[in-house]
CSV table of C-alpha atoms in Angstrom, one decimal:
chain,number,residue,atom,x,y,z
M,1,UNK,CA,42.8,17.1,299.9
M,2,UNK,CA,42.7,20.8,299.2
M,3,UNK,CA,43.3,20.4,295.4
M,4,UNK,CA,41.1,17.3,295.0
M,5,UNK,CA,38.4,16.9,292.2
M,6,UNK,CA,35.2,15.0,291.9
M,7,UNK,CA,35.3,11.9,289.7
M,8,UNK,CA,32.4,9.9,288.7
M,9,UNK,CA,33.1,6.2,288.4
M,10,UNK,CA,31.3,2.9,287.2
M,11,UNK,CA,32.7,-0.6,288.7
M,12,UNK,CA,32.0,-3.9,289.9
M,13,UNK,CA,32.6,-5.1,293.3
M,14,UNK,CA,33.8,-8.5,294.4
M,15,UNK,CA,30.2,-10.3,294.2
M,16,UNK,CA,29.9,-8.8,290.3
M,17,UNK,CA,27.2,-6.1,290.8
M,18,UNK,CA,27.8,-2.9,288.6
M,19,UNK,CA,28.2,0.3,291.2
M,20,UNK,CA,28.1,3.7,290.6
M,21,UNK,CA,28.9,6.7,292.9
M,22,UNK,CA,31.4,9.6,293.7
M,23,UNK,CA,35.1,9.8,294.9
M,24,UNK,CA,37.1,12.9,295.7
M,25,UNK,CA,40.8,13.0,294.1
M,26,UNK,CA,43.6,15.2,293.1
M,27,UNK,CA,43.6,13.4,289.5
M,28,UNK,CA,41.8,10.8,287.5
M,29,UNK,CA,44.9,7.9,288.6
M,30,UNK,CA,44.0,8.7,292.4
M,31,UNK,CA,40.6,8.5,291.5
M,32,UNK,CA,41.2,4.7,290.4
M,33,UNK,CA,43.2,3.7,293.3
M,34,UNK,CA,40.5,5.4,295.7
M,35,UNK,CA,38.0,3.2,294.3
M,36,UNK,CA,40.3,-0.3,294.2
M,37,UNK,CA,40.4,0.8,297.6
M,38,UNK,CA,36.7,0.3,298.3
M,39,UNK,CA,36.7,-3.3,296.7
M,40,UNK,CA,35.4,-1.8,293.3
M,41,UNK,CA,36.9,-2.8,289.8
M,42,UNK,CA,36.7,0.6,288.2
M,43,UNK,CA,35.5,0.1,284.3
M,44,UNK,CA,35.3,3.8,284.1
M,45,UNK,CA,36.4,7.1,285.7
M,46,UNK,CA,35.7,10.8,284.7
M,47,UNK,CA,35.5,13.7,286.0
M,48,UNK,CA,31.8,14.9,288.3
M,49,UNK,CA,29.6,16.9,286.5
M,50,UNK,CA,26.9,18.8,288.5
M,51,UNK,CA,24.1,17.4,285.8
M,52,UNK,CA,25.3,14.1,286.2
M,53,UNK,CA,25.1,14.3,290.3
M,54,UNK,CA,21.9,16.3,290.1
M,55,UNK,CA,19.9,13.2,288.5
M,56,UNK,CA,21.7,10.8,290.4
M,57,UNK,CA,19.8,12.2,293.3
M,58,UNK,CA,16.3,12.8,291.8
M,59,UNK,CA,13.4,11.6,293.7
M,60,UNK,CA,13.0,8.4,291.9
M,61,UNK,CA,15.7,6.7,293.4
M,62,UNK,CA,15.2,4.8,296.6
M,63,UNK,CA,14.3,6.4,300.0
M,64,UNK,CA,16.8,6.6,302.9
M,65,UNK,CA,15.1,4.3,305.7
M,66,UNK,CA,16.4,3.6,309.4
M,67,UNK,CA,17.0,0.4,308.9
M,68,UNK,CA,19.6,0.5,306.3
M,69,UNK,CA,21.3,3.6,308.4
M,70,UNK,CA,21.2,1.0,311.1
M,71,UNK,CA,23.2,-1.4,309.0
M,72,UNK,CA,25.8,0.8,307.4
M,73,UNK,CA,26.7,2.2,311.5
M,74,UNK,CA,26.9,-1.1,312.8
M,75,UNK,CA,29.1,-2.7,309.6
M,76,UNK,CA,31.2,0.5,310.5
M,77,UNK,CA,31.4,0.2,314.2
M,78,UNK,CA,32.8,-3.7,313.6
M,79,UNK,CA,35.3,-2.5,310.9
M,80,UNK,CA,36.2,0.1,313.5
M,81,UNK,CA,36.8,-2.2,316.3
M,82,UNK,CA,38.5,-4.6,313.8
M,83,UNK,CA,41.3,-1.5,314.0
M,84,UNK,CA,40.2,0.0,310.6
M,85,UNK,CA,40.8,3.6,310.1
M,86,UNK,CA,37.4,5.4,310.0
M,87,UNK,CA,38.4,6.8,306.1
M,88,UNK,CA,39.3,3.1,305.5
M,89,UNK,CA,36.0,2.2,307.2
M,90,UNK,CA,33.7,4.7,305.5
M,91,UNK,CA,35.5,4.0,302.0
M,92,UNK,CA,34.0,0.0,302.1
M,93,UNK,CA,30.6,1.3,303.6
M,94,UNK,CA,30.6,3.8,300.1
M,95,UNK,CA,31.7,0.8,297.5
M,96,UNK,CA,29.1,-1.5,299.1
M,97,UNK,CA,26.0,0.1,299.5
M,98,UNK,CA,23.3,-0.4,296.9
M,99,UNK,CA,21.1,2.8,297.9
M,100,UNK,CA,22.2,5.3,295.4
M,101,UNK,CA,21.1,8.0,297.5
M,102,UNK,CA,22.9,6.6,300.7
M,103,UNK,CA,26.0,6.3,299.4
M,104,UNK,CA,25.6,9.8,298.2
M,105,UNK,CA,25.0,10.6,301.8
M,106,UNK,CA,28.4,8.8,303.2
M,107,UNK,CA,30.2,9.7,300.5
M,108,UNK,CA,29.9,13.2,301.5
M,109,UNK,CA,30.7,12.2,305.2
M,110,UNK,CA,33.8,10.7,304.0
M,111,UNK,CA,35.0,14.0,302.3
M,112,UNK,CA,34.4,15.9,305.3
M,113,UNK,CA,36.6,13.2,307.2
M,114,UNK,CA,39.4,13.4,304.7
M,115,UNK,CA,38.8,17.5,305.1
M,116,UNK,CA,39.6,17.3,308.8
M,117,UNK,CA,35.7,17.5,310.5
M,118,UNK,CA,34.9,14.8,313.3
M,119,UNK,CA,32.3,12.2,312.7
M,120,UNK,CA,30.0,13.7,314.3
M,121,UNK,CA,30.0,16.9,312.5
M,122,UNK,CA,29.6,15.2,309.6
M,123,UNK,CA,26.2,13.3,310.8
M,124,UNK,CA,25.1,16.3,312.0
M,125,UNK,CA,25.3,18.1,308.6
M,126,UNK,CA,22.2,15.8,307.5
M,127,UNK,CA,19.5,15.8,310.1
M,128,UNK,CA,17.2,14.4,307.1
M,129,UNK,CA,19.4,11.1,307.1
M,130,UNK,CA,21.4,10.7,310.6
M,131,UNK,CA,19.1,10.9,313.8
M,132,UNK,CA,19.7,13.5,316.5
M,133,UNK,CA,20.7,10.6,318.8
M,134,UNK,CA,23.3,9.2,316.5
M,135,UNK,CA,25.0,12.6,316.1
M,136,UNK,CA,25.5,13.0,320.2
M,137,UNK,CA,26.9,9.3,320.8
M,138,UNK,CA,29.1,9.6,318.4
M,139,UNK,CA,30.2,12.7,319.7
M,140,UNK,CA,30.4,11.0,323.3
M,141,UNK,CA,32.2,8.6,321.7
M,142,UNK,CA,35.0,10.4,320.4
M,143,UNK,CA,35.6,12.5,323.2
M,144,UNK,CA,35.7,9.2,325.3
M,145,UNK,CA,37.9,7.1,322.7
M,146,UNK,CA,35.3,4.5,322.5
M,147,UNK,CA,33.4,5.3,318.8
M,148,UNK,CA,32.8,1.3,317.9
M,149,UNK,CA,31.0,1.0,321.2
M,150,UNK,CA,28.9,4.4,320.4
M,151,UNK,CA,28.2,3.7,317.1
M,152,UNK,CA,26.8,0.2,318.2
M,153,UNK,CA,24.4,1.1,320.7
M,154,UNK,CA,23.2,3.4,318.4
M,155,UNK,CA,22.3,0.9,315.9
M,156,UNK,CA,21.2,-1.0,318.9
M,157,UNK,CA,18.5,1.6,319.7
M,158,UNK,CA,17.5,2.1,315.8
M,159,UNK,CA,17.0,-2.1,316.2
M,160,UNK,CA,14.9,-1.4,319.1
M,161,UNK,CA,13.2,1.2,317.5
M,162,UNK,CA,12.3,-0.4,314.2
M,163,UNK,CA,11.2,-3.4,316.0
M,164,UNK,CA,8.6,-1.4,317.8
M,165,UNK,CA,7.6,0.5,314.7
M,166,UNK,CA,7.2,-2.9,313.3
M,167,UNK,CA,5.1,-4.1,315.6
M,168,UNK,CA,2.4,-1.4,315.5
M,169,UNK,CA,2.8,-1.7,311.9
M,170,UNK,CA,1.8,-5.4,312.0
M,171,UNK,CA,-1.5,-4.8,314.3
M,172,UNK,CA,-2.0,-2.0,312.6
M,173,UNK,CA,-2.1,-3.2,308.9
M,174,UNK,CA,-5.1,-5.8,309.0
M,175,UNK,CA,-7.5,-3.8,309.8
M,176,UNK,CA,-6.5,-0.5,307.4
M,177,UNK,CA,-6.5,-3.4,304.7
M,178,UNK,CA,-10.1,-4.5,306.0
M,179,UNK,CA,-11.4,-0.9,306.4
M,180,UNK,CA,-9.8,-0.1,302.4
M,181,UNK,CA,-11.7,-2.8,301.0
M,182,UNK,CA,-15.0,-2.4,302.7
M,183,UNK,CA,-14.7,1.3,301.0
M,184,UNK,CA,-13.6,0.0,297.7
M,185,UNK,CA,-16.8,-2.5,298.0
M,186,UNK,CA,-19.4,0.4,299.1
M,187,UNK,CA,-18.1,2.4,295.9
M,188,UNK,CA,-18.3,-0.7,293.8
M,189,UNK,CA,-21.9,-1.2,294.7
M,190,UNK,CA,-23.0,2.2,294.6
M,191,UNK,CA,-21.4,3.0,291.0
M,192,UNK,CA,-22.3,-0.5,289.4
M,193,UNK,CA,-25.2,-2.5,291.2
M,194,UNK,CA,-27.1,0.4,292.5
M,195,UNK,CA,-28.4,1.6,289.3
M,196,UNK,CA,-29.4,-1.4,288.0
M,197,UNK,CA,-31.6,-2.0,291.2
M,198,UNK,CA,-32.3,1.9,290.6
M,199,UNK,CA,-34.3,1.0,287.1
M,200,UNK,CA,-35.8,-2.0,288.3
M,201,UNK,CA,-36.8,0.3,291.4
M,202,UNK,CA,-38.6,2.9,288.6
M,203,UNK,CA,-40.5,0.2,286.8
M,204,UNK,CA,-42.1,-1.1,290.1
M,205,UNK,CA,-43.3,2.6,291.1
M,206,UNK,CA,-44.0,3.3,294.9
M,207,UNK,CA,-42.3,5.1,297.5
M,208,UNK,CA,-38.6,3.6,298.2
M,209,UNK,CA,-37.6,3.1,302.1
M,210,UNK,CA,-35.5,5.7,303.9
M,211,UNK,CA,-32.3,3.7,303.3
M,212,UNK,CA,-33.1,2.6,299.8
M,213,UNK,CA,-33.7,6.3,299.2
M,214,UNK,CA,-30.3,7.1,300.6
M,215,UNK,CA,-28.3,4.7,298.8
M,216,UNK,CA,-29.8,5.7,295.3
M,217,UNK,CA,-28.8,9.3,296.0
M,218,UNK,CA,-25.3,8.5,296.8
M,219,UNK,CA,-25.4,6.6,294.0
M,220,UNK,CA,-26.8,9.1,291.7
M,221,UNK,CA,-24.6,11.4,292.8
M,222,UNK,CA,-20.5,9.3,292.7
M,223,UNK,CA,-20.2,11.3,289.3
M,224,UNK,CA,-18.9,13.8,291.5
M,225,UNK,CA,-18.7,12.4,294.7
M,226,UNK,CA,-15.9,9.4,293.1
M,227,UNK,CA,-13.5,12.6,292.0
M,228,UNK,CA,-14.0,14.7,295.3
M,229,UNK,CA,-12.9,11.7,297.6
M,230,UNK,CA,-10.1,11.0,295.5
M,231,UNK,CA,-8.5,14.9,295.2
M,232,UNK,CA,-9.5,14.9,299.2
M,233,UNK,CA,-7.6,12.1,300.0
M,234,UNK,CA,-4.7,13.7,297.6
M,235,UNK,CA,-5.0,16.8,299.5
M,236,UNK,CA,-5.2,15.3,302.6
M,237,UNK,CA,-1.9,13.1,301.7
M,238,UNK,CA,-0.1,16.3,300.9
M,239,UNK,CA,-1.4,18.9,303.3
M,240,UNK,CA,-0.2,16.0,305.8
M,241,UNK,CA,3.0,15.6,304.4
M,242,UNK,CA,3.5,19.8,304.4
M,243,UNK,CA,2.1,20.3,308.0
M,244,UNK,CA,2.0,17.0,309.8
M,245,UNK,CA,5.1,17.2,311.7
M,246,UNK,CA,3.8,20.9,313.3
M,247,UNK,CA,3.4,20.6,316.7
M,248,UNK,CA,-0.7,21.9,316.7
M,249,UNK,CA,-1.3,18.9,314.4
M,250,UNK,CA,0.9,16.5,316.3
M,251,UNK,CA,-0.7,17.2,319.4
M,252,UNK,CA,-4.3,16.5,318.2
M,253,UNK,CA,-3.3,13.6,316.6
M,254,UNK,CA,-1.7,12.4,319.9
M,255,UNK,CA,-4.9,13.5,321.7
M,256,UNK,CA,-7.3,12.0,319.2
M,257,UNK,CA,-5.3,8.9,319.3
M,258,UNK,CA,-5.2,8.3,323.0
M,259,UNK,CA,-8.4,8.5,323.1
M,260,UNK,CA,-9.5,5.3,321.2
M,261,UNK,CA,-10.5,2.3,322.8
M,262,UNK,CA,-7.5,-0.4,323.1
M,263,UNK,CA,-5.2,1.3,320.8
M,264,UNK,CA,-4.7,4.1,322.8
M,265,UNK,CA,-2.8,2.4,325.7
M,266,UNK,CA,-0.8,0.5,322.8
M,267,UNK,CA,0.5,3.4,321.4
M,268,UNK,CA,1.1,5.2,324.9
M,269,UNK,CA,3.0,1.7,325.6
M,270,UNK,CA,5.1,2.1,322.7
M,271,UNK,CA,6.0,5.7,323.5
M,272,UNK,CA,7.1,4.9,326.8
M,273,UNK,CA,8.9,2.2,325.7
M,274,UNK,CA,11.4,4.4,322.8
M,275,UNK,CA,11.6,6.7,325.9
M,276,UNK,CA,13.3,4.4,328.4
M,277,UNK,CA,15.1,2.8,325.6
M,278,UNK,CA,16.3,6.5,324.4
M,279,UNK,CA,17.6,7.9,327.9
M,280,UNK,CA,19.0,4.9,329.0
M,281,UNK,CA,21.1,4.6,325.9
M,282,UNK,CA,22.5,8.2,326.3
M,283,UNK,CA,23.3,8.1,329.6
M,284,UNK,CA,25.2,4.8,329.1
M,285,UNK,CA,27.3,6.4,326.8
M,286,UNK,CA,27.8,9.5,329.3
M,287,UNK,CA,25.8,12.4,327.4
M,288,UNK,CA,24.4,14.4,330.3
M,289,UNK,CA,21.0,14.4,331.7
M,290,UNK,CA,19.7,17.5,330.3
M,291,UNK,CA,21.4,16.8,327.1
M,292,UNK,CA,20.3,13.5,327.1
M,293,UNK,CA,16.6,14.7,327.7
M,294,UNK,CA,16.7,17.3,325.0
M,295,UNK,CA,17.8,14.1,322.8
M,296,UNK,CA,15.0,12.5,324.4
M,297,UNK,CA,12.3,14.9,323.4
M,298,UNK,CA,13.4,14.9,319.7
M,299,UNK,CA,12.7,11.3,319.2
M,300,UNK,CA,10.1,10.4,321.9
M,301,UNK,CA,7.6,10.2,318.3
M,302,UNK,CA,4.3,11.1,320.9
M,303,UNK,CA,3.2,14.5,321.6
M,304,UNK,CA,2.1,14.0,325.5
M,305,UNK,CA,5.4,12.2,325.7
M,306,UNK,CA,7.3,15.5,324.4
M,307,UNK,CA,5.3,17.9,326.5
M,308,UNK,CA,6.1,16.2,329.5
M,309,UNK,CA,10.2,15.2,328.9
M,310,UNK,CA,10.3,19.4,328.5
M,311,UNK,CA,8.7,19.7,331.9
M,312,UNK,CA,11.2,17.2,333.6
M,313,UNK,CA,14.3,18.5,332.0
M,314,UNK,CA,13.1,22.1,333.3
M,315,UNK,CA,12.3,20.4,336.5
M,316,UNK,CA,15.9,19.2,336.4
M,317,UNK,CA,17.7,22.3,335.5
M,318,UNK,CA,16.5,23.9,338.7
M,319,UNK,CA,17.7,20.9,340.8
M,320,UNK,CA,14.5,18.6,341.1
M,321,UNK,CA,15.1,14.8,341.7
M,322,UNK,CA,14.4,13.1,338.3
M,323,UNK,CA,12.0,10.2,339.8
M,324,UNK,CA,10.0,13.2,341.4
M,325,UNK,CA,9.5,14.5,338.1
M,326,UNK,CA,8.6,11.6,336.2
M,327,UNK,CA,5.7,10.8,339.5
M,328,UNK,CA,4.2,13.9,339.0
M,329,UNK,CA,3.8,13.1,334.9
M,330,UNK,CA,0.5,11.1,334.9
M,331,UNK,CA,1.6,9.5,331.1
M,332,UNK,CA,4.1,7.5,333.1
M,333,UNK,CA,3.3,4.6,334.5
M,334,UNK,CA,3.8,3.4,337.9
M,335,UNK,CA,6.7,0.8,336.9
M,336,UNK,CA,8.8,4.1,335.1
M,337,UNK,CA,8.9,6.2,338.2
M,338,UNK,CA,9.9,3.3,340.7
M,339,UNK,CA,12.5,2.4,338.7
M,340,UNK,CA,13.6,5.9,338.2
M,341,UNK,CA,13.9,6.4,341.8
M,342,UNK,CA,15.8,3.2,342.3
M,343,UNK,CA,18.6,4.0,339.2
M,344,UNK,CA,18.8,7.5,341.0
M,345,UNK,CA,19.8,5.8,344.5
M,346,UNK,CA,21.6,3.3,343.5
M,347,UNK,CA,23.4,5.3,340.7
M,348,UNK,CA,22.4,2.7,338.2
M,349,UNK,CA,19.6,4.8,336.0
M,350,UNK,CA,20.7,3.8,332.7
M,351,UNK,CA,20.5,0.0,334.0
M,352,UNK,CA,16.7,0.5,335.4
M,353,UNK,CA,16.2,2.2,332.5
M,354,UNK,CA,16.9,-0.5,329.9
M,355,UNK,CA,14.9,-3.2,332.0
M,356,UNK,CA,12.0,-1.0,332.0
M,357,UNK,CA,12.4,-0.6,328.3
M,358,UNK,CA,12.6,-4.5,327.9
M,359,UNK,CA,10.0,-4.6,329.7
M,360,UNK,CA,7.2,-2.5,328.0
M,361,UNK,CA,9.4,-3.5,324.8
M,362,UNK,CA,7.5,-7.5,325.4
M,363,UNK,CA,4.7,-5.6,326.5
M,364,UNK,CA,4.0,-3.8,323.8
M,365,UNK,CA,4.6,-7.0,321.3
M,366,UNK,CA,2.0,-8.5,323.6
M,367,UNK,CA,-0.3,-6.1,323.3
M,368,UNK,CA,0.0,-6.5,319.3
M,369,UNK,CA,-0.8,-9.8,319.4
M,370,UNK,CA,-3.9,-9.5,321.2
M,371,UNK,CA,-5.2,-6.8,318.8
M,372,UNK,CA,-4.5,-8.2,316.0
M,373,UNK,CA,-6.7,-11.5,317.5
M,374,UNK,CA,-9.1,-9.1,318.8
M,375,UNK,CA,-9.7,-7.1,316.1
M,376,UNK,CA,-9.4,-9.5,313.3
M,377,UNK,CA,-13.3,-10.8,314.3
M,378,UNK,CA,-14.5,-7.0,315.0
M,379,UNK,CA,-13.9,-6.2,311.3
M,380,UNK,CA,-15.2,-8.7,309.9
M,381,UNK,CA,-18.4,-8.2,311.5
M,382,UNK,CA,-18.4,-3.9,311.0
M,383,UNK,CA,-17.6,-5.1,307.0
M,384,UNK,CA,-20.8,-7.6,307.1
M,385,UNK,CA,-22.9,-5.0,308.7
M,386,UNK,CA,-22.1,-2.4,306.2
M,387,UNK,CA,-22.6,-4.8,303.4
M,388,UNK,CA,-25.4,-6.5,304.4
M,389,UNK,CA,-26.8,-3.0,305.0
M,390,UNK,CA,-26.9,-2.2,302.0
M,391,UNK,CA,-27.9,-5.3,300.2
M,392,UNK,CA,-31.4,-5.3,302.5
M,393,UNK,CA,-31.5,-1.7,301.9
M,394,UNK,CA,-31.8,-2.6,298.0
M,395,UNK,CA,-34.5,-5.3,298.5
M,396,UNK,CA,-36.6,-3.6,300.9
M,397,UNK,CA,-38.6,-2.3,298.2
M,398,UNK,CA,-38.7,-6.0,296.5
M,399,UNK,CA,-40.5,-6.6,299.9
M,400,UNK,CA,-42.7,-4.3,299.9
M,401,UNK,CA,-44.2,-5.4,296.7
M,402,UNK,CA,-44.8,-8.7,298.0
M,403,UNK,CA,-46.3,-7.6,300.7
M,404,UNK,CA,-48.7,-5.2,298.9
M,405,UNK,CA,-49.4,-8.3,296.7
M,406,UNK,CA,-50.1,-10.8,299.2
M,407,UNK,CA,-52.7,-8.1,300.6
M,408,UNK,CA,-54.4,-7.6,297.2
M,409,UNK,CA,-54.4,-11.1,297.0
């Protein structure tokens, strides 16, 4: 493949959807055949052009998400096992994926396999897409000879994953919708019935109440105040975007989070449970301890949970029994360490491990469950008590005047 060329080509699979995408050849007939080889009908071929590729992978085209990197390793790992060839295997994943920018993505791990790199290599060349802990299975994998059985627990542990992200999502998402449109409906009274309660307010003369006075100052003042929250929360989005993934910011989100009543212990829960699930799938597939704690600490997604995974695998470099280390880590629970120390003496870890994970795993969805029942009622009542704060606030003064009238009277 030394004197191969990029070729652009249009097609339709078997199912009759148009695809689109790149193919590396030493000439335009290759080309063709390359693509009939990934179950395309090729209506045209040419050859790449950097503009062409360039828009191809602008930023309006479709994100990369876990759960379709999840798919494509799994559909790979069964062709694998089938007894594909992994350039056979990668060639189908290219002709049948409908995100333009993931099939950019394997299409370029498919050259470097037809170029002589391992698979591995190749995942590890795109951080951004591939997670750390798929790169080092696979690489377990092929040093073993078992790849389908890597590449499966991998997607294995992004299911886990994503089903955990899902279910914070889920008890997460009723009351951010709840707490949006209580703000929508503060701005909407102060900006449309505040001033009209404001003039009525001036023809009736008087002193207003504290919190009358308060609301027609903020409402006076949205001119401004409308356009500063809005280029704030714009600000805020990208400033997060920029330096949320440093680890001062991490940490004092971690630290602010674990501090709020309920949620705190759910997310600690959920932590925990990616932790367990994450060592316990590397050791399986033989990746050392340390190196399977390094993994560890890049995906643990908590802050505390980072911190301490650094201080066990130091503990372990100089010889320290794992279960001691995880005791002496006060974000672990109880049920972690036991089962640590029994998977150390019974040389079973990654076994203990993945029952703890299952464990917390149904704890966690649990937990979710009794938030989102729990909280539902809370909101409701912290949205009727701003509301109905503000519509007595606006008739106080109405009050007043018929109580001044029934005393003239």
């Amino acid at each position: 493949m030394s004197n191969a060329q990029a070729f652009d080509y249009v097609g339709r699979d078997t199912t009759g959807k148009r695809r689109r995408g790149t193919v590396d050849a030493p000439s335009k007939a290759a080309a063709m055949v390359r693509v009939r080889e990934m179950g395309i009908t090729p209506e045209k071929v040419s050859e790449s052009s950097i503009l062409t590729r360039e828009l191809e992978f602008s930023f309006l085209q479709k994100k990369i998400g876990l759960r379709e990197v999840s798919l494509a390793i799994r559909q790979l790992s069964t062709m694998i096992d089938a007894g594909l060839t992994l350039v056979r295997g990668l060639s189908i994943i290219v002709g049948q994926l409908e995100n333009a920018r993931l099939r950019d993505v394997f299409t370029t791990v498919l050259r470097d396999i037809e170029r002589g790199s391992p698979l591995s290599d190749a995942f590890a060349k795109r951080p951004d897409v591939f997670p750390p802990l798929l790169v080092h299975l696979v690489r377990a994998g092929e040093a073993g000879g078992f790849l389908a059985e890597s590449l499966n627990s991998a997607a294995d542990a992004f299911d886990s994953d994503l089903e955990i992200r899902d279910t914070v999502k889920a008890a997460l998402t009723y009351p951010v919708i709840v707490l949006c449109v209580a703000v929508l409906a503060v701005i909407a009274m102060l900006i449309f019935i505040v001033p009209v309660f404001q003039k009525m307010f001036d023809d009736l003369g008087g002193e207003l109440p504290l919190p009358t006075q308060i609301l027609v100052v903020l409402s006076q003042n949205m001119v401004w105040l409308g356009p500063l929250l809005v280029v704030l929360a714009v600000g805020g989005t990208f400033w997060f975007r920029r330096y949320g993934h440093t680890d001062a910011v991490r940490q004092a989100i971690d630290t602010a989070r674990s501090k709020i009543p309920v949620l705190g212990p759910f997310f600690r829960k959920a932590a925990i449970a990616r932790f367990t699930r994450t060592l316990s799938t590397t050791l399986s597939a033989g990746v050392p301890i340390l190196q399977a704690l390094a993994i560890v600490k890049q995906t643990a997604g908590s802050a505390s949970v980072e911190d301490a995974v650094g201080r066990i695998a130091e503990g372990v470099r100089r010889g320290r029994s794992l279960a001691a280390l995880v005791v002496a880590e006060p974000i672990f629970p109880p049920l972690v360490s036991q089962m640590v120390a029994v998977g150390e003496d019974t040389g079973a870890l990654d076994a203990m491990l993945k029952r703890v994970a299952d464990f917390t795993d149904r704890e966690v969805k649990q937990t979710a469950q009794r938030l989102t029942a729990m909280i539902e009622p809370v909101m409701v009542v912290i949205v009727g008590i701003i509301v109905g704060g503000m519509i007595l606030s606006l008739y106080l003064p109405i009050f007043g005047v018929f109580d001044q009238i029934q005393q003239t009277g």
